[in-house]
Coordinates of C-alpha atoms in Angstrom, one line a residue:
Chain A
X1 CA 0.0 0.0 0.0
X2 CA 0.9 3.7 -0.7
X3 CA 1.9 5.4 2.8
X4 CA 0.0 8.9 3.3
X5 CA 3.9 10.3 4.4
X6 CA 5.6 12.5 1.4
X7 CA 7.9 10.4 -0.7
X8 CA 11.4 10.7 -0.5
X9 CA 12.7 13.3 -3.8
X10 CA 14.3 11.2 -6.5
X11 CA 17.9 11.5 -6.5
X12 CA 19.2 12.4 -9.3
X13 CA 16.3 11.0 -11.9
X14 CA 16.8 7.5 -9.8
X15 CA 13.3 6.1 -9.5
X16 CA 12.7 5.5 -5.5
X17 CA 11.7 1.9 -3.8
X18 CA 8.2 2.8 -4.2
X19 CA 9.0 3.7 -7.8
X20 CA 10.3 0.6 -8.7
X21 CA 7.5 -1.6 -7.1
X22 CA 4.9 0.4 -9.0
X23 CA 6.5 0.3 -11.8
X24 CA 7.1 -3.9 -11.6
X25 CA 3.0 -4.0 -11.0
X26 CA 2.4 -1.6 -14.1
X27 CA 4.9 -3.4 -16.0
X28 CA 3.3 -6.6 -15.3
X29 CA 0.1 -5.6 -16.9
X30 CA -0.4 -7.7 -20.4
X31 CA -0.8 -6.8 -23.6
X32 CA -5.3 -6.4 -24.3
X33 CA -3.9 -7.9 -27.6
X34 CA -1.1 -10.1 -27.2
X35 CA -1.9 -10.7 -23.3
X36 CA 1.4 -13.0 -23.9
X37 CA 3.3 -10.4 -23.5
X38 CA 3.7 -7.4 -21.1
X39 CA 3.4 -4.0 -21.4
X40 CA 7.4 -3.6 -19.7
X41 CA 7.9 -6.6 -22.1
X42 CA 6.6 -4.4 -25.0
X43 CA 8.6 -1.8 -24.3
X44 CA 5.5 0.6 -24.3
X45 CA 6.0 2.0 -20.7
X46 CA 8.1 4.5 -20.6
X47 CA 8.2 6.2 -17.1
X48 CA 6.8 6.4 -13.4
X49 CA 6.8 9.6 -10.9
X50 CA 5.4 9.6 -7.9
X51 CA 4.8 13.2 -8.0
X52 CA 2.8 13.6 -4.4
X53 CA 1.5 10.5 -2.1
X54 CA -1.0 8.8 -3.7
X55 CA -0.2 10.5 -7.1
X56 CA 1.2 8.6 -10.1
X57 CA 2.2 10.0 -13.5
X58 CA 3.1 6.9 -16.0
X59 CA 4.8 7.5 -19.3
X60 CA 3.0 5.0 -22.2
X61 CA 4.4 5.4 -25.8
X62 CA 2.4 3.9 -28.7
X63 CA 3.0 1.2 -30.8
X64 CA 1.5 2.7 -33.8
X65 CA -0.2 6.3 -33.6
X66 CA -3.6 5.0 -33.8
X67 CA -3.0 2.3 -31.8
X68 CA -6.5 1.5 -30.5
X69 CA -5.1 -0.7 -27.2
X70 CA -3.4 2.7 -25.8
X71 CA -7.0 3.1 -24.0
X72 CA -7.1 -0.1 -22.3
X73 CA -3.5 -0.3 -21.8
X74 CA -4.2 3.5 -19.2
X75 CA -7.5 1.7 -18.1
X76 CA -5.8 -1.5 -17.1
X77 CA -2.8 0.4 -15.4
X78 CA -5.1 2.7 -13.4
X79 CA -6.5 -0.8 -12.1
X80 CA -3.6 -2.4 -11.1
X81 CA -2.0 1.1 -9.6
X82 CA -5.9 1.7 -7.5
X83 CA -5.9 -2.1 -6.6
X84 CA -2.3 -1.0 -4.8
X85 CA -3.7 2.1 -3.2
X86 CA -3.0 5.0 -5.5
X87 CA -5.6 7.1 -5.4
X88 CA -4.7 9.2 -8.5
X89 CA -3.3 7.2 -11.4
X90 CA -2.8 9.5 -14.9
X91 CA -1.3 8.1 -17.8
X92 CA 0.0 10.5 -20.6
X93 CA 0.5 9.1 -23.9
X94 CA 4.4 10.2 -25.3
X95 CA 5.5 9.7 -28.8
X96 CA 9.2 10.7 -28.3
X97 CA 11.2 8.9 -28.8
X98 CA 9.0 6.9 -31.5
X99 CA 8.6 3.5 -30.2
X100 CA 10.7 0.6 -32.5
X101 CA 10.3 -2.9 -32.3
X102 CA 13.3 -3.1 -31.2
X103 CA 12.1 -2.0 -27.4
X104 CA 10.7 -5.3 -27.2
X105 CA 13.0 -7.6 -24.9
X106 CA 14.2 -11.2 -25.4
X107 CA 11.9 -12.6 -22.8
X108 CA 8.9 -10.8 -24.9
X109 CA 10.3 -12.1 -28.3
X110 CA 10.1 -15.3 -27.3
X111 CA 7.2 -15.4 -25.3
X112 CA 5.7 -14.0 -29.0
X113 CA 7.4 -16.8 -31.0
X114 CA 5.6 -19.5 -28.0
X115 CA 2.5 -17.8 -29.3
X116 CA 3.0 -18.6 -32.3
X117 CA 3.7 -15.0 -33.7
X118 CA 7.0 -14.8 -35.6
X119 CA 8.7 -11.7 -33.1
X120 CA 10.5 -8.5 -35.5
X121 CA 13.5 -9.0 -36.7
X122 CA 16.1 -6.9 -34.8
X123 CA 17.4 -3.1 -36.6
X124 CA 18.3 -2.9 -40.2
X125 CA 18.1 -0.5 -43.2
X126 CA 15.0 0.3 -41.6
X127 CA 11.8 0.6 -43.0
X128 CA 9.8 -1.6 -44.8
X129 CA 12.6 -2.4 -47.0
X130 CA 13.0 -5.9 -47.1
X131 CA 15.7 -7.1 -44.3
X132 CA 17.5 -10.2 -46.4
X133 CA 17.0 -12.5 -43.1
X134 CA 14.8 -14.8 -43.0
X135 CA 11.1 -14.9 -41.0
X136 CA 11.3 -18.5 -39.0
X137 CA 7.6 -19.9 -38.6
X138 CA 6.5 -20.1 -35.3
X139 CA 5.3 -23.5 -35.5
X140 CA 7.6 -25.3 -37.2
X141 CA 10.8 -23.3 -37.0
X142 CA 11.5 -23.3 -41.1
X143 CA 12.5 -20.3 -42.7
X144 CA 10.7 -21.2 -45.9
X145 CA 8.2 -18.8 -45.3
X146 CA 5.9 -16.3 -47.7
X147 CA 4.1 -12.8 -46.9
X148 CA 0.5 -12.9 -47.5
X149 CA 0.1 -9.6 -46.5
X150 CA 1.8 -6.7 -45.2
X151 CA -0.6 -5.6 -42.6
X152 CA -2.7 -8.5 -40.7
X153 CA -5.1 -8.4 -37.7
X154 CA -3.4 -5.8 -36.1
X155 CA -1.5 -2.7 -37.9
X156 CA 1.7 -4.1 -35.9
X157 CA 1.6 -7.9 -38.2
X158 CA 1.8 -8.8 -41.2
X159 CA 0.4 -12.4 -42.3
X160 CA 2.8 -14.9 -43.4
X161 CA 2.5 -18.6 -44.7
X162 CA 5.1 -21.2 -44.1
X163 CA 5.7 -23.6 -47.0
X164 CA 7.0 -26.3 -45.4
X165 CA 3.7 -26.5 -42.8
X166 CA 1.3 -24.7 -45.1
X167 CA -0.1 -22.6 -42.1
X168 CA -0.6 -19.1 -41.5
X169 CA 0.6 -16.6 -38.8
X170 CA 1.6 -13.5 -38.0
X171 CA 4.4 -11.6 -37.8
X172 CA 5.3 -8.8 -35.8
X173 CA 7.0 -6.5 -38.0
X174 CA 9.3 -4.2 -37.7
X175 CA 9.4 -1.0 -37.1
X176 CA 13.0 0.6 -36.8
Chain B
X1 CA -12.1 9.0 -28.3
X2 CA -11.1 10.3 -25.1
X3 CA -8.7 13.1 -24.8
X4 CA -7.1 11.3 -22.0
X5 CA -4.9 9.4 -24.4
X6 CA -4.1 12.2 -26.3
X7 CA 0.0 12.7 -27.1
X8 CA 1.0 15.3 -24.5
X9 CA 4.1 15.9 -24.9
X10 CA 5.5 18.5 -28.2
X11 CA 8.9 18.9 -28.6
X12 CA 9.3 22.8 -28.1
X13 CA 6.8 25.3 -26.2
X14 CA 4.8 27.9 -27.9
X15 CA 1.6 27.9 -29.9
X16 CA 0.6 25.2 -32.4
X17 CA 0.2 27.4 -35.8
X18 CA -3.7 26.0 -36.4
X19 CA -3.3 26.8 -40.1
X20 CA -0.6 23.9 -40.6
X21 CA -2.1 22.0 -37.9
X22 CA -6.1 21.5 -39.6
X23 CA -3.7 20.8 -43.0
X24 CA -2.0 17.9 -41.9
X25 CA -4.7 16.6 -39.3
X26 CA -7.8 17.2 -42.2
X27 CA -6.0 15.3 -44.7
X28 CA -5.3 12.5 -42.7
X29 CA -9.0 12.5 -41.0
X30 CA -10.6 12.6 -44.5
X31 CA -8.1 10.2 -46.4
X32 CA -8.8 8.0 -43.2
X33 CA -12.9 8.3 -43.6
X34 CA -12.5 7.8 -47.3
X35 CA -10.5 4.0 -46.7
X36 CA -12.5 3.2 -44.1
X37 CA -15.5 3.0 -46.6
X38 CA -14.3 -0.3 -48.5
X39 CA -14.2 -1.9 -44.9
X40 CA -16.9 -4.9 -46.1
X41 CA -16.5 -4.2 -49.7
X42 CA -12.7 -5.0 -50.6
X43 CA -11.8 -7.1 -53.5
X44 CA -10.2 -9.6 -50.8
X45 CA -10.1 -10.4 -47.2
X46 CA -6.1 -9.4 -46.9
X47 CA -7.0 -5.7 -48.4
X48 CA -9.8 -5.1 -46.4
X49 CA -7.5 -5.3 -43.6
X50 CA -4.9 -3.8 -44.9
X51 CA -6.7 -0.4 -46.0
X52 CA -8.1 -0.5 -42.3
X53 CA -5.1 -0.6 -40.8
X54 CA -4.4 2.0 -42.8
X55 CA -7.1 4.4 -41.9
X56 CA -6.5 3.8 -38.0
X57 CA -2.9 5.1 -39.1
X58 CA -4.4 8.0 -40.4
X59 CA -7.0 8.4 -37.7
X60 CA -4.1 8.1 -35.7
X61 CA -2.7 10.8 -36.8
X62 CA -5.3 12.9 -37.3
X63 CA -6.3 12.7 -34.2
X64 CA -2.7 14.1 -32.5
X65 CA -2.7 17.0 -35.0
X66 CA -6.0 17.9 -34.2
X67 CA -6.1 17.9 -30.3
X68 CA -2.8 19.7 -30.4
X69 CA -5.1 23.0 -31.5
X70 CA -9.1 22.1 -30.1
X71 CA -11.0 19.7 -29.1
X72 CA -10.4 16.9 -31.7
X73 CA -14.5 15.8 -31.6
X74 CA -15.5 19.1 -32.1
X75 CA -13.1 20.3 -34.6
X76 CA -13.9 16.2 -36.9
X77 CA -17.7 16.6 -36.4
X78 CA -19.2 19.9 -36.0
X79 CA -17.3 21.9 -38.5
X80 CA -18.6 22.9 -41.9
X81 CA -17.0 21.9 -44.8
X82 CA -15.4 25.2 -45.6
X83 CA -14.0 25.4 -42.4
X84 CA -11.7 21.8 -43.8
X85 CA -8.3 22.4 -44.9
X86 CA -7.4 19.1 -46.4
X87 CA -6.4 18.9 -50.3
X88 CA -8.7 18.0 -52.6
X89 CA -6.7 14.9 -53.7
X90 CA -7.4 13.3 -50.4
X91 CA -11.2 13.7 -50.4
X92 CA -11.8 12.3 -54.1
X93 CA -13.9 9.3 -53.8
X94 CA -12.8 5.7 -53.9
X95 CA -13.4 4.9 -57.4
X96 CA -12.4 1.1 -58.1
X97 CA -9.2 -0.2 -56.5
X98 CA -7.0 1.6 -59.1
X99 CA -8.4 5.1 -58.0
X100 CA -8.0 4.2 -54.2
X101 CA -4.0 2.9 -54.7
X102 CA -3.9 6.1 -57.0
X103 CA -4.6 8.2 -54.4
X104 CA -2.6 6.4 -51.9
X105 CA 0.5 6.8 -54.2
X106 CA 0.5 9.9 -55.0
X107 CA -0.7 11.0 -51.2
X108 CA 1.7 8.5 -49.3
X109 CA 4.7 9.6 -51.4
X110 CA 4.2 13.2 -50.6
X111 CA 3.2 12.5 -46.6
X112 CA 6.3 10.8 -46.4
X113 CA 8.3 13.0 -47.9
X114 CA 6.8 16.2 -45.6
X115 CA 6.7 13.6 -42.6
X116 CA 10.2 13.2 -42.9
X117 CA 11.3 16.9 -43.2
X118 CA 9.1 17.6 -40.0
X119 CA 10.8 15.0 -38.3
X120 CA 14.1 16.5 -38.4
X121 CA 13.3 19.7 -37.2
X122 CA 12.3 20.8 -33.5
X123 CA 8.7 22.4 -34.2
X124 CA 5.3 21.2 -32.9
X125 CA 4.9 18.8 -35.5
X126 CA 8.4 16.8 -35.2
X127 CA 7.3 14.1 -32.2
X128 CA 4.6 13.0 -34.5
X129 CA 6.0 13.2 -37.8
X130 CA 8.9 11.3 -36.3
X131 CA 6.3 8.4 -35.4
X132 CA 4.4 8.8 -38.5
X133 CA 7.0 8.6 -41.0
X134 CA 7.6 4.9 -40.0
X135 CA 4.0 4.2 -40.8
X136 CA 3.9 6.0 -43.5
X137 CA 6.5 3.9 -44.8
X138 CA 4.5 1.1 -45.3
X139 CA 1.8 2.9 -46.8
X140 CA 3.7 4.0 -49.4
X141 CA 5.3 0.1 -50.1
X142 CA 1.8 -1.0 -50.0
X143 CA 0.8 1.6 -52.6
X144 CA 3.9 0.8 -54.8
X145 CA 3.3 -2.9 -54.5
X146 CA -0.1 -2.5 -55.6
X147 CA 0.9 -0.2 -58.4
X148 CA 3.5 -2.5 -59.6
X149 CA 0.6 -5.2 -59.7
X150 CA -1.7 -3.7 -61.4
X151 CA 0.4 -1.8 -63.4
X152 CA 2.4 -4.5 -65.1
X153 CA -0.7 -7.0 -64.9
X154 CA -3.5 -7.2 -66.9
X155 CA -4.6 -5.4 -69.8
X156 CA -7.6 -4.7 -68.0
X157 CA -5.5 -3.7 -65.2
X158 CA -2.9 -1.8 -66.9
X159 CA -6.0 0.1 -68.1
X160 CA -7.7 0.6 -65.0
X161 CA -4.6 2.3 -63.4
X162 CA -3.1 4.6 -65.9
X163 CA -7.2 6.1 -65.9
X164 CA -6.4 7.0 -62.3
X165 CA -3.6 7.9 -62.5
X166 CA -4.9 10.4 -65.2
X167 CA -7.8 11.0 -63.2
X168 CA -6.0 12.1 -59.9
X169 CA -3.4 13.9 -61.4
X170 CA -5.0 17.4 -61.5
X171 CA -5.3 17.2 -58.0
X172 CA -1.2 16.9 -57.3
X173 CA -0.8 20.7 -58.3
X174 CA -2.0 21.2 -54.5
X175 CA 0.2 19.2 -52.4
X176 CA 3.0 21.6 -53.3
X177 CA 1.6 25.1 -52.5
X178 CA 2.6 26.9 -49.5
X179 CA 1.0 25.9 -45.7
X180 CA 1.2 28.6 -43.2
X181 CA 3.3 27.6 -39.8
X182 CA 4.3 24.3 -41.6
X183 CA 7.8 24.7 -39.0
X184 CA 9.5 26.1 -42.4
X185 CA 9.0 23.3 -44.1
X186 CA 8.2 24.5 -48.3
X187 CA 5.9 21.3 -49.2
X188 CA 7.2 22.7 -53.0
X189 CA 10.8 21.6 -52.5
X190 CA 9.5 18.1 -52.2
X191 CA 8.2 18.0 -55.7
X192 CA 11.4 16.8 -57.5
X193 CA 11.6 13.9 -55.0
X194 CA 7.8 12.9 -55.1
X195 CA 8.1 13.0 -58.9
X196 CA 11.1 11.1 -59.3
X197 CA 9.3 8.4 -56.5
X198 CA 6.1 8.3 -58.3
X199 CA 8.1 8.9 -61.7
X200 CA 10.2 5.5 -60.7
X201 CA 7.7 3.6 -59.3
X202 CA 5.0 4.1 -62.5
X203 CA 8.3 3.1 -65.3
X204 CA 8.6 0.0 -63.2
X205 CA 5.0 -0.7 -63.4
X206 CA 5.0 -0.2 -67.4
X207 CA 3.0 3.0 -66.5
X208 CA 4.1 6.8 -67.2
X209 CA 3.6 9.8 -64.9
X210 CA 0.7 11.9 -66.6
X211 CA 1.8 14.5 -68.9
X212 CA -1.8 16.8 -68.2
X213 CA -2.0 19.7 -66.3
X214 CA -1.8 19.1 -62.3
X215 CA -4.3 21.1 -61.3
X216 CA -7.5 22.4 -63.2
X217 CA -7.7 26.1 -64.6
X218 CA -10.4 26.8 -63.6
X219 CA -10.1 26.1 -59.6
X220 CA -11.4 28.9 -57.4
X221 CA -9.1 27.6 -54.6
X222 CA -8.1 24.7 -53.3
X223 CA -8.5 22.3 -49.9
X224 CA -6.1 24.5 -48.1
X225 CA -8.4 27.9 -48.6
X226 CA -11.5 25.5 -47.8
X227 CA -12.7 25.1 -51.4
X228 CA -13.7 21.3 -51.8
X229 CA -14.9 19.3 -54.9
X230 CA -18.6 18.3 -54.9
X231 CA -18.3 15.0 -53.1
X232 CA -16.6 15.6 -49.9
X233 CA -20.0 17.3 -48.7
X234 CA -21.5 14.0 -48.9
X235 CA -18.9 12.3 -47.4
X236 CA -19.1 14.8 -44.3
X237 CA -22.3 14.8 -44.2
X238 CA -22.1 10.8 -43.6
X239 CA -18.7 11.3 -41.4
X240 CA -20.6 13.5 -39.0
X241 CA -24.3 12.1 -39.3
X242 CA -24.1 10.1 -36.3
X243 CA -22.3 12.9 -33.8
X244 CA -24.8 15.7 -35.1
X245 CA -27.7 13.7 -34.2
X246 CA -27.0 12.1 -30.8
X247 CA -24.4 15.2 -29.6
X248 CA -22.6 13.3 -26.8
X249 CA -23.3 10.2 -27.8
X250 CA -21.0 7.2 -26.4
X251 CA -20.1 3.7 -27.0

């Protein structure tokens, strides 16, 4: 629970103890998408102040600009913060830095690839400019793989076949 | 939409110039409205989708622009359509497919282009163009692809996209003229490289850039002064139907 006493300043930028646990709970929150994954997994949470007792400011960054999960993302934050006693949860959506793929971390590629989405592909060229290495298929683990599409059930995928297995999946492209 | 989740941050103080701001936030909003019409009506499954996910890019977009100068419901669905500042070329109606990857083309090419001139500066407009430009990215390769498919397909299809390409081409003129508090950005020293991307794109596709005018003689204005062709009243009148009638309205 959040003590009524004043928080101890940050030193120096440092998040505090209290900081840190918040964070871990916000962190922890999943994906409304991909609830594989976590929003710290993501790499969509950006920051959190305590800025007075019982007052939070989190920092949430887009995936895409018109992302429509950015709502429930704040709405299942402001939960988790309320279910831990913070009275006053607000989450500001931040574009800068634009959010790549490659904020997502190891544990959240392959908890994606488990899923049985094939995760991005880590920094190149950039752009959709074809990276010459290859998309493995999260089922079968060839790389003999095909796009179907470049935009699939989400503006974050694109919908691939594998020819070895004939099926379908997504892939979460990249965005560098 | 909730202004709670609207971008907060900008990457220098001072006012947003609403003039460049209703530009670049109309032309996404309308361009947006206008793909999400084939939503149940694409020639396949995969395109439905992706021309969705395109418009939620847009909306996207639109929708930070906009709520950096008003209310962002207010300014999409109680405005006249005089008060719009969007170009033309982004309001024409979808056509068949050709005319809607037309359109895309020629709009994608230049919103890049602008996106990524924003992007390097400090102004208002750099945090989204920053985020946009990647998005905007793939709208363009989808566009190209699309062009190079059709393009170099058919006869039919050959056909089909040089007419649209013909077709849209008087509304290209606009996209170059001046936009007031665009962070000193001159959308007409973009021209050479649109035209050399559109110009490359169409040889590949056995297609030529149009040689007629690019924009009509007899305009009385354009999108940016708030003169719109005949259609885009009708497509307003059906994008803010729904608001108009039930003001407040939620889901």
């Amino acid at each position: 629970m959040v003590t009524g006493s004043v928080p101890p300043p940050r030193a120096a930028g440092r998040p505090t103890p209290l900081e840190e646990r918040l964070r871990a709970l916000a962190g922890a929150v999943p994906d409304p998408e991909l609830p594989v994954i976590s929003l710290e997994e993501l790499g969509v949470l950006r920051d959190l102040r305590v800025t007075a007792p019982g007052r939070v400011e989190v920092d949430l960054t887009p995936t895409y600009t018109g992302c429509p999960a950015v709502e429930a993302m704040s709405a299942d934050i402001e939960r988790a913060l309320h279910a831990e006693g913070v009275a006053d949860v607000e989450v500001r959506t931040v574009l800068s830095p634009p959010w790549t793929t490659d904020a997502i971390s190891a544990e959240g590629r392959r908890k994606l690839a488990e899923h049985g989405v094939a995760p991005p592909r880590p920094s190149g060229p950039g752009g959709p400019v074809p990276v010459q290495l290859a998309i493995r298929c999260p089922h079968c683990g060839s790389t003999d793989t095909t796009l179907l599409s470049r935009f699939s059930s989400t503006a974050c995928k694109a919908l691939r076949r594998c020819d070895a297995c004939r099926e379908p999946f997504d892939h979460f492209k990249e965005l560098h | 939409m909730t202004p709670a989740t609207t971008p907060t941050t900008r990457a220098s103080a001072g006012p947003v110039p609403v003039p460049a701001a209703l530009a670049l936030g109309d032309d996404a909003l309308v361009l947006a409205h206008r793909l999400g019409e084939w939503a149940g009506s694409a020639p396949v499954l995969e395109e439905e989708v992706a021309l969705a996910n395109i418009a939620l890019d847009l909306l996207g977009q639109a929708r930070t622009l906009l709520s950096l100068v008003g209310d962002e419901d207010e300014l999409a669905y109680l405005r006249e359509e005089r008060a719009f500042r969007n170009v033309q070329l982004v309001e024409r109606p979808n056509g068949d497919f050709a005319h809607t990857i037309a359109r895309q083309l020629y709009f994608s090419a230049y919103q890049y282009l602008l996106y990524a001139r924003l992007a390097e500066g400090d102004g208002p407009f750099a945090p989204l163009a920053a985020k946009a430009v990647k998005e905007v990215a793939y709208h363009l390769d989808h566009a190209e692809h699309w062009t190079l498919r059709l393009g170099d397909g058919t006869p039919e299809s050959h056909e089909r996209m040089r007419r649209a390409l013909d077709a849209l081409w008087r509304y290209t003129d606009e996209l170059f003229r001046p936009v007031e508090g665009l962070d000193g950005v001159d959308p007409a020293a973009l021209r050479e490289a649109w035209t050399d991307r559109v110009g490359g794109t169409l040889r590949q596709a056995t297609l030529e850039l149009p040689t007629g005018p690019a924009s009509d003689a007899w305009t009385a204005g354009g999108g940016r002064q708030g003169v719109h062709t005949e259609p885009f009243g009708r497509m307003l009148a059906e994008m803010q139907h729904l608001h108009r009638s039930h003001p407040g309205a939620s889901w």
